[in-house]
Each structure stands twice: as structure tokens, then as C-alpha cells.
Coordinates of C-alpha atoms in Angstrom, one line a residue:
Chain A
X1 CA -4.0 -1.5 13.8
X2 CA -5.8 -2.5 10.5
X3 CA -6.9 -6.1 10.0
X4 CA -8.6 -7.6 6.8
X5 CA -8.3 -9.9 3.7
X6 CA -5.9 -9.3 0.8
X7 CA -7.1 -10.6 -2.5
X8 CA -4.1 -11.2 -5.0
X9 CA -2.8 -13.7 -7.4
X10 CA 0.2 -15.7 -6.1
X11 CA 3.7 -14.2 -6.2
X12 CA 2.3 -10.8 -6.9
X13 CA 5.1 -8.3 -6.0
X14 CA 2.6 -5.3 -5.5
X15 CA 0.9 -7.5 -2.9
X16 CA 4.5 -8.2 -1.0
X17 CA 4.5 -4.6 -0.2
X18 CA 1.6 -4.6 2.1
X19 CA 2.5 -8.1 3.3
X20 CA 6.0 -7.0 4.3
X21 CA 4.7 -3.8 5.8
X22 CA 2.3 -6.0 7.9
X23 CA 5.1 -8.1 9.2
X24 CA 6.6 -5.0 10.5
X25 CA 3.4 -3.3 11.8
X26 CA 1.7 -6.2 13.1
X27 CA -1.5 -5.9 11.2
X28 CA -3.5 -9.1 10.6
X29 CA -3.8 -9.7 6.8
X30 CA -5.4 -12.9 5.6
X31 CA -4.4 -13.6 2.0
X32 CA -6.9 -15.1 -0.5
X33 CA -4.9 -16.2 -3.6
X34 CA -6.2 -19.5 -4.8
X35 CA -9.4 -21.4 -5.4
X36 CA -12.1 -21.6 -4.1
X37 CA -11.8 -18.1 -2.7
X38 CA -9.8 -16.6 -5.6
X39 CA -10.0 -17.5 -9.4
X40 CA -7.7 -14.9 -11.4
X41 CA -9.8 -13.5 -14.4
X42 CA -13.0 -14.7 -12.6
X43 CA -13.1 -13.3 -9.1
X44 CA -12.8 -9.9 -10.3
X45 CA -15.7 -9.9 -12.7
X46 CA -18.2 -11.0 -9.9
X47 CA -20.7 -8.0 -9.5
X48 CA -20.2 -8.4 -5.7
X49 CA -16.3 -7.8 -6.1
X50 CA -16.8 -5.2 -8.6
X51 CA -19.2 -3.2 -6.1
X52 CA -16.3 -3.1 -3.6
X53 CA -13.2 -2.7 -6.2
X54 CA -14.6 -1.1 -9.3
X55 CA -11.5 -1.2 -11.3
X56 CA -11.3 -5.0 -10.9
X57 CA -7.4 -4.8 -10.1
X58 CA -5.2 -6.6 -7.7
X59 CA -4.1 -6.8 -4.9
X60 CA -7.4 -5.6 -3.4
X61 CA -7.8 -5.2 0.4
X62 CA -11.2 -5.4 2.4
X63 CA -10.8 -4.5 6.1
X64 CA -12.6 -6.5 8.8
X65 CA -14.8 -3.2 9.0
X66 CA -15.5 -3.2 5.6
X67 CA -13.1 -0.5 4.4
X68 CA -12.1 -1.3 0.9
X69 CA -9.1 -0.1 -1.3
X70 CA -7.3 -1.4 -4.3
X71 CA -4.2 0.4 -5.1
X72 CA -1.1 -1.4 -3.8
X73 CA 0.4 1.6 -2.3
X74 CA -2.7 2.5 -0.3
X75 CA -3.0 -0.7 0.9
X76 CA 0.6 -1.1 2.0
X77 CA 0.1 2.5 3.8
X78 CA -3.0 1.4 5.5
X79 CA -1.5 -1.8 7.2
X80 CA 1.7 0.2 8.1
X81 CA 2.4 1.9 11.5
X82 CA 3.9 5.4 11.8
X83 CA 7.4 4.2 11.8
X84 CA 6.7 2.7 8.2
X85 CA 4.8 5.7 7.1
X86 CA 7.5 8.1 8.1
X87 CA 7.1 9.6 11.8
X88 CA 8.3 13.1 11.0
X89 CA 6.8 15.4 8.3
X90 CA 10.2 15.1 6.5
X91 CA 10.3 11.1 6.8
X92 CA 6.9 10.9 5.4
X93 CA 7.5 13.0 2.4
X94 CA 10.6 11.0 1.9
X95 CA 8.6 7.9 1.9
X96 CA 5.9 9.4 -0.8
X97 CA 9.0 10.6 -2.5
X98 CA 10.7 6.9 -3.1
X99 CA 7.5 5.3 -3.6
X100 CA 6.5 7.7 -6.4
X101 CA 10.2 7.6 -7.9
X102 CA 10.3 3.7 -7.7
X103 CA 6.7 3.3 -9.5
X104 CA 7.6 6.1 -12.0
X105 CA 11.3 5.5 -12.5
X106 CA 12.1 1.8 -11.7
X107 CA 8.7 -0.2 -12.8
X108 CA 8.8 0.6 -16.6
X109 CA 12.4 0.0 -17.3
X110 CA 12.7 -3.1 -14.9
X111 CA 9.5 -4.5 -16.3
X112 CA 10.9 -3.8 -19.9
X113 CA 14.2 -5.8 -18.9
X114 CA 12.4 -8.7 -17.0
X115 CA 9.6 -9.5 -18.9
X116 CA 11.1 -10.6 -22.3
X117 CA 13.1 -12.8 -20.1
X118 CA 10.2 -14.4 -18.8
X119 CA 8.7 -14.7 -22.4
X120 CA 5.8 -12.4 -21.7
X121 CA 6.7 -9.7 -24.2
X122 CA 9.3 -8.5 -26.9
X123 CA 12.6 -7.3 -26.1
X124 CA 13.4 -3.7 -26.3
X125 CA 17.3 -2.9 -26.2
X126 CA 17.1 0.7 -25.8
X127 CA 14.7 0.9 -23.0
X128 CA 16.4 -2.0 -21.1
X129 CA 19.6 0.3 -21.1
X130 CA 17.6 2.7 -19.1
X131 CA 17.8 0.8 -15.7
X132 CA 19.3 3.1 -12.8
X133 CA 20.6 2.7 -9.5
X134 CA 18.8 3.8 -6.2
X135 CA 20.0 4.8 -2.8
X136 CA 20.0 2.9 0.3
X137 CA 17.9 4.3 3.1
X138 CA 18.6 3.9 6.9
X139 CA 15.6 2.6 8.9
X140 CA 13.3 0.3 6.8
X141 CA 10.2 2.4 5.7
X142 CA 7.5 1.8 3.1
X143 CA 10.1 3.4 0.6
X144 CA 12.5 0.5 1.3
X145 CA 9.7 -2.3 0.8
X146 CA 8.4 -0.6 -2.2
X147 CA 11.9 -0.6 -3.9
X148 CA 12.9 -4.1 -2.9
X149 CA 9.5 -5.6 -3.9
X150 CA 10.0 -3.8 -7.2
X151 CA 13.4 -4.9 -7.9
X152 CA 12.7 -8.5 -6.8
X153 CA 12.2 -9.8 -10.4
X154 CA 15.3 -8.0 -11.6
X155 CA 17.5 -9.9 -8.9
X156 CA 15.7 -13.2 -9.6
X157 CA 16.0 -13.1 -13.5
X158 CA 18.9 -10.7 -14.8
X159 CA 20.9 -8.9 -12.3
X160 CA 23.7 -11.3 -12.4
X161 CA 26.7 -10.4 -9.7
X162 CA 29.0 -9.3 -12.7
X163 CA 26.5 -6.7 -13.7
X164 CA 25.0 -5.5 -10.4
X165 CA 28.6 -4.9 -8.8
X166 CA 28.0 -1.6 -10.5
X167 CA 25.2 -0.7 -8.0
X168 CA 26.6 -1.2 -4.4
X169 CA 24.2 0.7 -2.8
X170 CA 21.2 -0.8 -4.5
X171 CA 22.7 -4.3 -3.7
X172 CA 23.3 -3.4 0.0
X173 CA 19.5 -2.1 0.0
X174 CA 18.3 -5.3 -1.2
X175 CA 20.5 -7.9 0.3
X176 CA 19.9 -6.1 3.6
X177 CA 16.0 -6.2 3.3
X178 CA 15.5 -9.5 2.0
X179 CA 17.4 -11.1 4.9
X180 CA 15.3 -9.2 7.5
X181 CA 12.9 -11.8 9.2
X182 CA 9.7 -9.7 8.1
X183 CA 10.8 -9.8 4.5
X184 CA 11.7 -13.6 4.6
X185 CA 8.4 -14.3 6.3
X186 CA 6.7 -13.2 3.1
X187 CA 9.3 -13.7 0.3
X188 CA 10.8 -17.0 1.7
X189 CA 14.3 -17.7 0.4
X190 CA 15.1 -15.3 -2.8
X191 CA 17.3 -17.4 -5.2
X192 CA 19.4 -14.7 -6.8
X193 CA 20.1 -15.1 -10.7
X194 CA 23.8 -16.1 -11.6
X195 CA 23.4 -15.8 -15.2
X196 CA 21.6 -13.1 -16.7
X197 CA 18.6 -14.9 -18.4
X198 CA 18.0 -14.1 -21.9
X199 CA 15.0 -13.1 -24.1
X200 CA 12.9 -16.3 -24.4
X201 CA 11.6 -16.4 -27.8
Chain B
X1 CA 3.4 -20.0 -12.6
X2 CA 3.4 -16.2 -11.5
X3 CA 4.4 -15.2 -14.9
X4 CA 1.0 -16.1 -16.1
X5 CA -0.3 -13.2 -14.0
X6 CA 2.4 -10.7 -14.7
X7 CA 1.3 -10.8 -18.6
X8 CA -1.9 -8.9 -17.1
X9 CA 0.1 -6.2 -15.3
X10 CA -0.5 -2.8 -16.8
X11 CA 3.0 -1.1 -17.2
X12 CA 3.7 1.9 -19.1
X13 CA 6.6 0.5 -21.2
X14 CA 6.9 3.8 -23.2
X15 CA 7.2 5.9 -20.3
X16 CA 10.6 7.1 -21.1
X17 CA 9.6 8.3 -24.6
X18 CA 6.9 10.6 -22.9
X19 CA 9.2 11.7 -20.4
X20 CA 11.7 12.5 -23.0
X21 CA 9.1 14.2 -25.1
X22 CA 7.6 16.2 -22.1
X23 CA 11.2 17.6 -21.3
X24 CA 11.9 18.6 -25.0
X25 CA 8.5 20.3 -25.0
X26 CA 9.3 22.5 -21.8
X27 CA 12.9 23.0 -23.2
X28 CA 11.6 24.5 -26.3
X29 CA 8.8 26.6 -24.5
X30 CA 11.7 28.0 -22.5
X31 CA 13.9 28.6 -25.1
Chain C
X1 CA 3.9 24.5 8.3
X2 CA 6.4 24.1 5.6
X3 CA 8.2 27.0 3.7
X4 CA 10.7 26.8 0.8
X5 CA 11.4 27.3 -2.7
X6 CA 10.0 25.5 -5.7
X7 CA 12.0 25.1 -8.7
X8 CA 10.2 24.2 -12.0
X9 CA 9.6 25.3 -15.5
X10 CA 6.6 27.6 -16.1
X11 CA 3.1 25.7 -16.7
X12 CA 4.3 22.4 -15.2
X13 CA 1.2 20.4 -13.9
X14 CA 3.3 18.7 -11.6
X15 CA 4.1 21.6 -10.0
X16 CA 0.4 22.9 -9.7
X17 CA -0.2 19.8 -7.3
X18 CA 2.0 21.5 -4.8
X19 CA 1.0 25.2 -5.3
X20 CA -2.6 24.4 -5.0
X21 CA -2.1 22.4 -1.9
X22 CA 0.0 25.3 -0.4
X23 CA -3.1 27.6 -1.3
X24 CA -5.3 25.4 1.0
X25 CA -2.7 24.8 3.8
X26 CA -1.0 28.0 3.9
X27 CA 2.5 26.8 3.3
X28 CA 4.7 29.7 2.0
X29 CA 5.9 28.4 -1.3
X30 CA 8.4 30.7 -3.3
X31 CA 8.4 29.7 -7.3
X32 CA 11.6 30.1 -9.3
X33 CA 10.8 29.3 -12.8
X34 CA 12.4 32.0 -14.8
X35 CA 15.8 33.4 -15.5
X36 CA 18.3 34.5 -13.7
X37 CA 17.4 31.8 -10.9
X38 CA 16.0 29.1 -13.4
X39 CA 17.1 28.0 -16.8
X40 CA 15.4 24.8 -17.9
X41 CA 18.1 22.3 -19.1
X42 CA 21.0 24.1 -17.6
X43 CA 19.7 24.6 -13.9
X44 CA 19.4 21.0 -13.4
X45 CA 22.9 20.6 -14.6
X46 CA 24.7 22.5 -12.1
X47 CA 26.7 20.6 -9.3
X48 CA 25.2 22.7 -6.8
X49 CA 21.6 21.8 -8.0
X50 CA 22.4 18.1 -8.6
X51 CA 24.2 17.6 -4.9
X52 CA 20.7 18.6 -3.6
X53 CA 18.4 17.0 -6.4
X54 CA 20.7 13.9 -7.9
X55 CA 17.8 13.0 -10.4
X56 CA 17.9 16.4 -11.8
X57 CA 13.9 16.3 -12.0
X58 CA 11.5 18.9 -11.8
X59 CA 9.7 20.3 -9.8
X60 CA 12.2 20.2 -7.0
X61 CA 11.6 21.6 -3.5
X62 CA 14.1 23.2 -0.9
X63 CA 12.7 24.1 2.4
X64 CA 13.7 27.2 4.3
X65 CA 15.5 24.4 6.6
X66 CA 17.4 23.0 4.0
X67 CA 15.0 19.8 3.6
X68 CA 15.2 18.8 -0.1
X69 CA 12.7 16.6 -2.0
X70 CA 12.0 16.4 -5.8
X71 CA 9.3 14.0 -6.3
X72 CA 6.0 16.1 -7.2
X73 CA 3.9 13.8 -5.0
X74 CA 6.3 14.3 -2.2
X75 CA 6.5 18.1 -2.2
X76 CA 2.7 18.3 -2.6
X77 CA 2.5 16.0 0.4
X78 CA 5.3 18.0 2.5
X79 CA 3.4 21.4 1.9
X80 CA 0.1 19.9 2.7
X81 CA -1.8 20.1 6.2
X82 CA -3.6 17.2 7.8
X83 CA -7.0 18.0 6.0
X84 CA -5.4 17.6 2.6
X85 CA -3.2 14.5 3.6
X86 CA -6.3 12.9 5.0
X87 CA -7.2 13.2 8.9
X88 CA -8.1 9.7 9.2
X89 CA -6.2 6.3 8.5
X90 CA -9.1 5.5 5.9
X91 CA -9.1 9.0 4.3
X92 CA -5.1 9.0 4.2
X93 CA -5.4 5.6 2.6
X94 CA -7.6 7.0 0.0
X95 CA -5.4 9.9 -0.7
X96 CA -2.7 7.5 -1.4
X97 CA -5.0 5.3 -3.4
X98 CA -6.2 8.1 -5.7
X99 CA -2.7 9.6 -6.3
X100 CA -1.5 6.2 -7.2
X101 CA -4.5 5.5 -9.5
X102 CA -4.1 9.1 -11.1
X103 CA -0.3 8.2 -11.7
X104 CA -0.7 4.9 -13.0
X105 CA -4.0 4.9 -15.0
X106 CA -4.7 8.6 -16.0
X107 CA -1.3 9.8 -16.9
X108 CA -0.1 7.0 -19.4
X109 CA -3.4 7.5 -21.7
X110 CA -3.9 11.3 -21.0
X111 CA -0.3 11.8 -22.1
X112 CA -0.9 9.4 -25.1
X113 CA -4.0 11.5 -26.1
X114 CA -2.7 14.9 -25.7
X115 CA 1.2 14.9 -26.6
X116 CA 0.4 14.2 -30.3
X117 CA -2.0 17.2 -30.4
X118 CA 1.0 19.5 -29.0
X119 CA 2.9 18.0 -31.7
X120 CA 5.5 16.1 -29.5
X121 CA 4.6 12.5 -29.9
X122 CA 3.2 10.4 -32.9
X123 CA -0.4 9.5 -32.5
X124 CA -1.6 6.1 -31.2
X125 CA -5.3 5.7 -32.0
X126 CA -5.8 2.6 -29.8
X127 CA -4.3 4.1 -26.7
X128 CA -6.1 7.2 -27.1
X129 CA -9.4 5.2 -26.9
X130 CA -8.4 4.1 -23.6
X131 CA -9.2 7.3 -21.9
X132 CA -11.2 6.5 -18.6
X133 CA -13.7 8.7 -16.2
X134 CA -12.8 9.0 -12.6
X135 CA -15.1 9.4 -9.3
X136 CA -15.7 13.0 -7.7
X137 CA -14.5 13.3 -4.0
X138 CA -16.4 15.0 -1.6
X139 CA -13.9 17.2 0.4
X140 CA -10.9 18.6 -1.6
X141 CA -7.9 16.3 -0.8
X142 CA -4.5 15.7 -2.4
X143 CA -6.4 13.0 -4.6
X144 CA -8.5 15.8 -5.9
X145 CA -5.8 18.1 -6.6
X146 CA -3.5 15.4 -8.2
X147 CA -6.3 14.3 -10.6
X148 CA -7.4 17.8 -11.7
X149 CA -3.8 18.7 -12.3
X150 CA -3.3 15.6 -14.4
X151 CA -6.5 16.2 -16.5
X152 CA -5.5 19.8 -17.2
X153 CA -4.0 19.5 -20.5
X154 CA -6.8 17.1 -21.5
X155 CA -9.5 19.7 -20.8
X156 CA -7.6 22.3 -22.5
X157 CA -6.6 20.4 -25.5
X158 CA -9.0 17.5 -26.3
X159 CA -11.9 17.2 -24.0
X160 CA -14.4 19.0 -26.1
X161 CA -18.0 19.2 -24.7
X162 CA -19.5 16.6 -27.0
X163 CA -16.9 14.2 -25.9
X164 CA -16.8 14.7 -22.1
X165 CA -20.4 14.8 -21.6
X166 CA -20.0 11.1 -21.1
X167 CA -18.1 11.7 -18.0
X168 CA -20.6 13.9 -15.7
X169 CA -18.6 12.7 -12.5
X170 CA -15.2 14.0 -14.0
X171 CA -16.5 17.2 -15.5
X172 CA -18.1 17.9 -11.8
X173 CA -15.0 17.1 -10.3
X174 CA -12.9 19.2 -12.7
X175 CA -15.3 22.2 -13.0
X176 CA -15.9 22.3 -9.0
X177 CA -12.1 22.4 -8.3
X178 CA -10.7 24.7 -11.1
X179 CA -13.3 27.4 -9.6
X180 CA -12.3 27.0 -6.1
X181 CA -10.2 30.2 -5.1
X182 CA -7.4 28.1 -4.3
X183 CA -7.2 26.3 -7.6
X184 CA -7.9 29.7 -9.3
X185 CA -4.9 31.4 -7.6
X186 CA -2.6 29.0 -9.3
X187 CA -4.1 28.0 -12.5
X188 CA -5.9 31.3 -13.3
X189 CA -8.9 31.0 -15.7
X190 CA -8.7 27.7 -17.3
X191 CA -9.8 28.0 -21.1
X192 CA -11.6 24.7 -21.8
X193 CA -11.1 23.4 -25.2
X194 CA -14.1 23.8 -27.7
X195 CA -12.9 21.8 -30.4
X196 CA -10.8 18.7 -29.9
X197 CA -7.3 19.5 -31.1
X198 CA -6.0 17.0 -33.6
X199 CA -2.6 15.4 -34.3
X200 CA -0.2 18.2 -35.2
X201 CA 1.8 16.7 -37.9

């Protein structure tokens, strides 16, 4: 089973994927996300770090055996066990399917909707309307972990009960997962939004 | 606060425009 | 080994990933991309099709055993063999790494650069400058297949020799791969651009 160090800034939903996967697989992942071991904007400029992680992106993983990888999906995959990766060719293909679909079809509209409410970008009404609902899986796999981590900000910032009652499958998936001990061990208590946050001018 | 980091996230906000353009392109190509 | 039908419109770089992978793995993939079996814009609106592929996206794969999946990375994964998927945990993680990196860091700037030259998007100078170079792998894996299929339009439309000489690694990866029989069987002769195509007003 993999073991190593994860470099990330705090509260990074991309890092949560690997950390929750490790809760299920038992992989030993040591997180460095605060000084003196980690300074956002500085650590990823040190030649030593860039030699291992040329793109300077976070999260970045360094195995105890020296194996380095920085794409969050690859880190989550590497610290997973076969159950999480999908134990049959069909299950493995469906994990790839939902991870790709989540990154390509959830992240852009979800970020377009949430970021303005955090005051970190302008509001784009059209794109916000593009938000979609997603199927609930059966057994927790990387697909569920990935989708739940991507939906996290939405449920914390803008998906007020009156709005998200239209997506029962997604609610069931999200609420079921965040109450699993392995999710709670990483995310803690997720405070769901009561009132849709508005664009923070 | 975590939002200070989010602002550095690289997100393809215009993806839906490119998806629409790509779909129109191939629909045109396929008559 | 997987066998089934791939629904796609012609010249779809997303479909090429699975078709090239099948050349290496020996999976039997039957392509439907023209009338009467396939009408882009109509086929994906038929209830029968949407029951199997709810997002109505292409390419879409239906196994001879009825297994259905529509994300292109998942289809390419499903028709691959272990060599292509990465035969060790590290190799498999690196395949996930490069497939994710290609989708998140190559597709956006590549589309931003190429689409205006096809006359299907406005021109965005800044974003176009963001184009990057990518490492050449050793043994062909899904990572190479994915990156080459994503770079295809760039090399056909805008990467004139004077410009891409700055990216020797990428050129080597791209030229090496497109001359492999398995790539050539799907892509045919790739006509490289001599003169950077300009924005087609």
C-alpha cells in the first residue's frame, strides 16, 4: 500500500480526494500544508521542489520510495486500493468515466457559481445556469469521492435546501458520503448552506 | 482562509462556450 | 478483451484515443459515424440512445455485452490492455496523471488557439500565448495516445515548423507516435501545418 507526503494548501478540495481515498485504503499519507514545511507561493518555486514537480501545481505527492506525482486524480488513484479503483474492467471504466465527467462537466459550472459568492471572481449568470445533477453510485469508489469533493463548495455556499431539492440523487450521494467516517475524518462536520450566498461585490 | 488559495485555481470557466462551438462545428461538418 | 460499437461523428479526436488504444490492445471496436446508423445532432436525441447514454455526449461506447460508457477517457481505458493502462501502480498513476494533465492543461489553451483558426470562436491573444510543451514518454501508454490526440488539431492548423521548433520534446513525442502503425491505422497520414492558420473572420 502507498505511503508518502502530500504537499497542499489547507482546505484544498483537490487534496481531499486523495485523503478520503486513503481513509478507505489505509494508505499512510502525511500532509504538509503549513509553515515551516509549506508556504503557498514559495514552496512551489524552490528548485528542489520543481525538480520533483515541474509544473509547481498542488496537491503534489512524494512517496516514501521517492515516487512523485502531482495531478490530484493520479494521487487519489495511487493511494487507493482495488475496491476504490474499480475491481472489474467495467467498474474501473466507470470510475474513469465519473472522474472525467466530474472534472469536465461539474468543475467549470460549479466554480463559476461558487467563486463569485466567495468574492474571488465576477458573476456570470449564463454559466451559472449550466449547473447539472449527477447520479448516485452504489459502493463508494473514486468516482463518488471525486464528485463529492467537487460539490463541497457548492453545498457549503450556494445549494440552499429549496434549490437542491430538485436534485434528490445528488443530495443522497453527497449526504450519504459526507456522513461516512472516512469522509468525516478528512472533511470534519460539513456545514451545509441555509441561504444561497450572493455575489460578494 | 481557503479562498485565498482558490483564487490561484486554474479553472476553464469558458469551457461551455468551447463545447458549444465544437458541437456546432461538427454538426455543420455533418450537414 | 473488450468488443463493441463506438458512436461518434467523423474526425473526432476524442474518439481517436479509444481507436488507437484498440489498435494496440486488439480490442474489436466497430465505428458508427455516418448515416443511416449515425446522424450527429439527431442520434443523440433518440430516447433509445439517451436511455443508454443520458448525457447525449460523443463518443459513446456500447459493448457487445451491453456495457455502456460515454466519457472518452473511460472508453479508451476500457478497450485498453494492461500495458496501455500502466502495468505497475506507479505506471498506472502516471497514466492517470498525464491524461488528467492533458485534459486540464492542454485542451483549454489548445482549443483557444485552434478554434479561432477554424472560424468557430473569437480570437483571444493572451490565452493563445499560454500554449505549453509536454514531456515525451518512453513506452506508448494511454498518456501518449491522449496527448497526441489532443495535439492533433494544433499540428494540423497552427504549429508551423518555425514555431514548434521550441518544443523538441513534444515534436518528438508527436512525430514518433503518428508514425507508429497503430496511430497511422486510425489517423491516416497526418498533414502537418506549414503556415500557421490565422483567425478566420
